[in-house]
Coordinates of C-alpha atoms and ligand atoms in Angstrom, one line a residue:
M170 CA 9.5 -29.7 14.2
S171 CA 5.9 -31.0 13.9
N172 CA 3.5 -29.0 11.8
D173 CA 1.5 -28.2 14.9
S174 CA 4.3 -26.4 16.8
K175 CA 5.3 -24.2 13.8
S176 CA 5.4 -20.4 14.3
I177 CA 6.5 -17.8 11.8
K178 CA 7.1 -14.1 11.7
V179 CA 6.6 -12.2 8.5
F180 CA 7.3 -8.6 7.3
A181 CA 5.2 -7.0 4.5
P182 CA 6.0 -3.5 3.1
A183 CA 4.0 -0.3 3.0
T184 CA 2.9 0.7 -0.5
V185 CA 2.1 3.9 -2.5
A186 CA -1.0 3.3 -4.5
N187 CA -2.2 5.3 -7.6
V188 CA 1.3 6.8 -8.1
V189 CA -0.5 10.0 -9.1
C190 CA -1.7 9.1 -12.6
G191 CA -2.8 5.5 -12.1
F192 CA -5.9 5.6 -9.8
D193 CA -6.6 2.0 -8.7
V194 CA -4.2 0.5 -11.3
L195 CA -0.7 1.4 -10.2
G196 CA 1.3 1.0 -7.0
F197 CA 4.7 0.3 -5.6
A198 CA 6.3 -1.0 -2.4
V199 CA 8.9 0.6 -0.2
N200 CA 11.4 -0.9 2.2
T201 CA 10.2 1.1 5.2
P202 CA 7.8 1.2 6.9
G203 CA 6.0 -2.2 7.0
D204 CA 4.0 -4.4 9.3
E205 CA 4.9 -7.7 11.0
V206 CA 2.7 -10.7 11.8
I207 CA 3.4 -13.8 13.8
A208 CA 1.2 -16.8 13.0
R209 CA 1.3 -20.1 14.8
F210 CA -0.8 -23.3 14.8
T211 CA -2.6 -24.0 18.1
D212 CA -4.7 -26.9 19.5
K213 CA -7.9 -24.8 19.3
K214 CA -10.4 -25.0 16.5
N215 CA -10.5 -21.4 15.4
V216 CA -8.4 -18.3 14.5
T217 CA -7.6 -16.1 17.5
L218 CA -6.0 -12.7 17.6
K219 CA -3.5 -12.8 20.5
A220 CA -2.6 -9.1 20.4
I221 CA -2.2 -6.1 18.3
H222 CA 0.8 -3.9 19.1
G223 CA 1.3 -0.3 18.0
D224 CA -2.2 0.5 16.8
E225 CA -3.2 2.7 19.8
G226 CA -6.2 0.5 20.3
V227 CA -8.0 1.5 17.1
L228 CA -8.1 -1.9 15.3
P229 CA -10.8 -4.5 16.2
L230 CA -9.7 -7.5 18.2
D231 CA -12.7 -9.6 17.0
P232 CA -11.1 -12.1 14.6
E233 CA -14.0 -11.8 12.1
K234 CA -13.7 -8.0 11.9
N235 CA -9.9 -7.6 12.0
T236 CA -8.7 -7.7 8.4
V237 CA -5.6 -9.9 9.2
S238 CA -7.5 -12.6 11.0
A239 CA -10.4 -12.3 8.7
V240 CA -8.3 -13.1 5.6
V241 CA -6.6 -16.0 7.5
I242 CA -10.1 -17.4 8.3
N243 CA -10.9 -17.1 4.5
Y244 CA -7.6 -18.7 3.6
L245 CA -8.4 -21.7 5.8
K246 CA -11.9 -22.0 4.3
R247 CA -10.4 -21.8 0.8
I248 CA -8.1 -24.8 1.5
G249 CA -10.7 -26.8 3.4
E250 CA -9.0 -26.5 6.8
E251 CA -11.6 -24.3 8.5
N252 CA -11.2 -26.1 11.8
R253 CA -7.5 -25.5 12.1
G254 CA -6.4 -23.4 15.2
V255 CA -4.2 -20.4 14.3
E256 CA -3.1 -17.7 16.6
I257 CA -2.1 -14.3 15.1
E258 CA -0.1 -11.5 16.6
L259 CA 0.0 -8.2 14.7
F260 CA 2.8 -5.6 15.1
K261 CA 1.7 -2.3 13.5
K262 CA 4.8 -0.5 12.4
M263 CA 3.0 2.2 10.5
P264 CA 0.1 4.5 11.2
V265 CA -3.4 3.2 10.5
G266 CA -5.4 5.2 7.9
S267 CA -2.3 6.8 6.6
G268 CA -2.6 6.2 2.8
M269 CA 0.5 4.1 2.9
G270 CA -1.3 0.7 2.5
S271 CA -1.5 0.0 6.2
S272 CA -4.2 -2.6 6.0
A273 CA -2.6 -4.2 2.9
A274 CA 0.7 -4.6 4.7
S275 CA -1.0 -6.4 7.6
T276 CA -3.2 -8.7 5.4
V277 CA -0.3 -9.6 3.1
A278 CA 1.9 -10.4 6.0
G279 CA -0.8 -12.5 7.5
L280 CA -1.5 -14.4 4.3
F281 CA 2.1 -14.9 3.5
A282 CA 2.6 -16.2 7.0
I283 CA -0.2 -18.7 6.9
N284 CA 0.7 -19.8 3.3
T285 CA 4.3 -20.4 4.4
L286 CA 3.0 -22.5 7.3
Y287 CA 1.0 -24.5 4.8
E288 CA 4.1 -24.8 2.5
N289 CA 2.8 -22.5 -0.2
R290 CA -0.5 -24.3 -0.7
L291 CA -1.9 -21.3 -2.7
D292 CA -0.2 -19.3 -5.4
Y293 CA 0.2 -15.5 -5.3
K294 CA -3.0 -14.9 -7.4
D295 CA -5.2 -16.8 -4.9
L296 CA -3.5 -14.9 -2.1
L297 CA -4.2 -11.6 -3.8
L298 CA -7.9 -12.4 -4.2
L299 CA -8.0 -13.1 -0.5
A300 CA -6.1 -9.9 0.3
M301 CA -8.5 -7.9 -1.9
E302 CA -11.4 -9.2 0.3
G303 CA -9.4 -7.8 3.3
E304 CA -9.3 -4.4 1.5
R305 CA -13.1 -4.6 1.0
L306 CA -13.5 -5.2 4.8
A307 CA -11.2 -2.3 5.6
C308 CA -12.5 0.4 3.2
G309 CA -15.6 -0.9 1.4
Q310 CA -13.9 -1.6 -1.9
G311 CA -11.6 -4.5 -2.9
H312 CA -9.0 -2.4 -4.8
A313 CA -5.7 -4.3 -5.6
D314 CA -3.2 -1.4 -6.0
N315 CA -1.9 -1.7 -2.4
V316 CA -2.1 -5.5 -1.9
S317 CA -0.4 -6.3 -5.2
P318 CA 2.9 -4.4 -4.7
A319 CA 2.8 -5.4 -1.0
M320 CA 2.7 -9.1 -2.2
L321 CA 4.9 -8.9 -5.3
G322 CA 7.3 -6.0 -4.5
G323 CA 8.3 -3.4 -7.0
F324 CA 5.9 -1.4 -9.2
V325 CA 2.8 -3.3 -10.2
L326 CA 0.1 -2.5 -12.8
I327 CA -3.4 -3.8 -12.2
R328 CA -4.4 -4.4 -15.8
S329 CA -7.8 -5.8 -14.7
H330 CA -9.5 -6.4 -11.4
H331 CA -12.1 -8.8 -12.8
P332 CA -10.6 -11.2 -13.6
L333 CA -7.5 -10.2 -11.7
D334 CA -4.5 -9.6 -13.9
V335 CA -1.5 -7.9 -12.3
I336 CA 1.8 -7.2 -14.0
K337 CA 5.1 -6.6 -12.2
L338 CA 6.9 -3.7 -13.9
S339 CA 10.5 -2.6 -14.2
V340 CA 12.1 -0.6 -11.3
P341 CA 14.6 2.1 -12.3
K342 CA 17.6 1.7 -10.0
Q343 CA 18.0 5.3 -8.9
L344 CA 14.4 6.0 -7.7
V345 CA 14.1 6.9 -4.1
C346 CA 10.8 7.6 -2.4
S347 CA 10.0 10.2 0.3
L348 CA 6.9 9.5 2.3
I349 CA 5.5 12.0 4.7
H350 CA 2.5 11.3 6.9
P351 CA 0.8 14.3 8.4
H352 CA -1.2 13.7 11.5
I353 CA -4.5 14.5 10.1
E354 CA -7.4 12.1 9.4
V355 CA -8.5 11.0 5.9
Q356 CA -10.6 7.8 5.7
T357 CA -10.1 5.9 2.4
R358 CA -13.8 5.1 2.5
E359 CA -14.7 8.8 2.6
A360 CA -11.9 9.8 0.1
R361 CA -13.4 7.4 -2.4
K362 CA -16.9 8.8 -2.0
I363 CA -15.9 12.4 -3.1
I364 CA -14.5 11.3 -6.4
R365 CA -16.5 12.1 -9.6
K366 CA -18.1 8.9 -10.9
Q367 CA -18.0 10.1 -14.6
I368 CA -15.3 12.0 -16.4
P369 CA -15.1 13.8 -19.8
L370 CA -13.4 11.9 -22.6
K371 CA -10.8 14.7 -23.0
D372 CA -9.7 14.1 -19.3
A373 CA -9.5 10.4 -19.8
V374 CA -7.3 10.9 -22.9
V375 CA -4.8 13.0 -20.8
Q376 CA -4.9 10.4 -18.0
W377 CA -4.2 7.5 -20.4
G378 CA -1.3 9.3 -21.9
N379 CA 0.2 9.9 -18.5
I380 CA -0.2 6.3 -17.3
A381 CA 1.4 4.9 -20.5
G382 CA 4.1 7.6 -20.3
F383 CA 4.9 6.6 -16.7
I384 CA 5.2 2.9 -17.5
S385 CA 7.4 3.6 -20.5
G386 CA 9.5 5.8 -18.3
L387 CA 10.1 2.9 -15.9
Y388 CA 11.3 0.6 -18.6
R389 CA 13.5 3.2 -20.3
E390 CA 14.8 4.5 -16.9
D391 CA 13.8 7.9 -18.2
Y392 CA 13.4 9.9 -15.1
D393 CA 12.2 13.0 -16.9
L394 CA 9.5 11.0 -18.6
I395 CA 8.5 9.5 -15.3
G396 CA 8.3 12.9 -13.7
R397 CA 6.3 14.6 -16.4
S398 CA 3.9 11.7 -16.5
M399 CA 3.1 12.1 -12.7
Q400 CA 0.1 14.3 -13.4
D401 CA -3.5 13.5 -12.4
I402 CA -6.2 15.8 -13.6
I403 CA -9.1 13.6 -12.4
I404 CA -8.6 12.5 -8.7
E405 CA -5.9 14.8 -7.3
P406 CA -7.9 18.1 -7.9
V407 CA -10.7 16.6 -5.8
R408 CA -8.8 14.9 -3.0
S409 CA -6.2 17.6 -2.6
I410 CA -8.7 19.6 -0.6
L411 CA -8.3 17.1 2.2
I412 CA -4.6 18.0 2.6
P413 CA -3.9 21.5 3.7
D414 CA -1.8 23.6 1.2
F415 CA -1.4 20.6 -1.1
Y416 CA -0.3 22.6 -4.1
S417 CA 2.3 24.6 -2.1
L418 CA 3.7 21.3 -0.8
K419 CA 3.9 20.0 -4.4
Q420 CA 5.7 23.1 -5.6
K421 CA 8.2 23.0 -2.7
A422 CA 8.9 19.3 -3.4
L423 CA 9.5 20.0 -7.1
D424 CA 11.7 23.0 -6.2
S425 CA 13.7 20.7 -3.9
G426 CA 14.5 18.3 -6.7
A427 CA 11.6 15.9 -6.7
I428 CA 10.8 14.4 -10.2
G429 CA 7.2 14.0 -9.1
F430 CA 5.0 14.5 -6.1
G431 CA 1.5 13.4 -5.1
I432 CA -1.0 11.9 -2.7
S433 CA 0.0 8.5 -1.5
G434 CA -3.1 6.3 -2.0
S435 CA -6.1 8.2 -0.7
G436 CA -3.9 10.3 1.7
P437 CA -3.3 12.0 4.0
A438 CA 0.3 10.8 3.3
V439 CA 2.1 12.5 0.4
F440 CA 5.1 11.1 -1.5
A441 CA 7.8 12.3 -3.8
L442 CA 10.1 10.4 -6.2
S443 CA 13.6 11.6 -6.7
R444 CA 16.9 10.3 -8.0
D445 CA 19.0 10.1 -4.9
E446 CA 18.8 9.8 -1.1
Q447 CA 20.1 13.2 -0.4
T448 CA 17.4 14.9 -2.4
A449 CA 14.8 12.6 -0.9
K450 CA 15.8 13.6 2.6
K451 CA 15.8 17.3 1.7
I452 CA 12.3 16.9 0.3
T453 CA 11.0 15.2 3.5
K454 CA 12.5 18.0 5.6
V455 CA 10.9 20.7 3.5
I456 CA 7.5 19.1 3.5
Q457 CA 7.7 18.3 7.3
Q458 CA 8.6 22.0 8.0
H459 CA 5.7 23.1 5.9
F460 CA 3.3 20.9 7.9
Q461 CA 4.9 22.1 11.1
S462 CA 4.3 25.7 10.1
Q463 CA 0.6 24.8 10.1
D464 CA 0.9 23.1 13.5
I465 CA 0.6 19.7 11.9
D466 CA 3.0 17.0 13.2
S467 CA 4.2 14.4 10.7
D468 CA 6.3 11.2 10.3
S469 CA 8.6 10.7 7.4
Y470 CA 10.3 7.8 5.7
V471 CA 13.0 7.7 2.9
S472 CA 13.3 4.4 1.1
L473 CA 14.4 2.7 -2.1
I474 CA 11.7 0.8 -4.0
N475 CA 11.1 -2.6 -2.3
E476 CA 11.5 -5.3 -4.9
E477 CA 11.1 -8.3 -2.7
G478 CA 7.6 -8.0 -1.1
P479 CA 6.9 -10.0 2.1
K480 CA 9.6 -12.0 3.8
V481 CA 10.1 -14.3 6.8
I482 CA 12.0 -12.5 9.5
Ligands
HSE242 N1 -6.6 3.3 -5.1 C1 -7.0 3.5 -3.7 C2 -7.6 4.8 -3.6 C3 -5.8 3.3 -2.8 O1 -7.0 5.8 -4.1 O2 -8.7 5.0 -3.0 C4 -6.2 3.6 -1.3 O3 -4.9 3.5 -0.6

């Protein structure tokens, strides 16, 4: 097959950023949901977006404005192939603006696809820098805690954004994630604006303890330590007002066997970690029933931690 006729389809996973205590520095990937991207070389001299499926018409079709095509354009510039024709087709398999790393899944799938067509010309760090620019386009800030686990799989710590230093962490084998997406709107851009810009030292001390405790828990496979470290005294008290009855939901999840519960990314999705699939399913049911009692529809997903990241399908 000549290079010019190549076409590839890639899946990249949804992600849960922050993981309660690690605002902007912790995230993990799940097996389901995730987005898919087809990329193929064409005879034209630019990047085109052939179609977006499953977004209900909310995402821009302008290749410069859509995050997937925009990061592919930047990829081509980065490798000095800006006149290369590439056609992109995006299959949204998860809700947009959900807090489950929707834009990250699309951009990582797009970048992994184009990089595979170019026989891995760039390494994962370069791809992550390009993916972070996609996040900046999507929400105004180039945070790395969705794109990194979407790219690397598993749990990832962002030790530093500038320069980028990401560390893949251990994944305890029994962890199962419940993700519930209520059909309410929370924009990451807005959810970032309401956070306090300064915090008291005593709050920072609590937060540091929890982040360190959480990561120790991953390596020790200590589920109790993971659970008691899933506390956020800085961001959650502010953002929880965007999710109706958040603290009742949390209590119900913990009463149903969750080891921890919190906002997924900037919301409105919420997530729980538990030690088996049966408990995870029970939690999704209880949380969905609670949303339903408030006339809020929701989608739910139960999944092991995705350790693989993007893959050709
Ligand atoms: N860390 C980001 C935030 C994730 O909480 O704003 C957004 O999904």
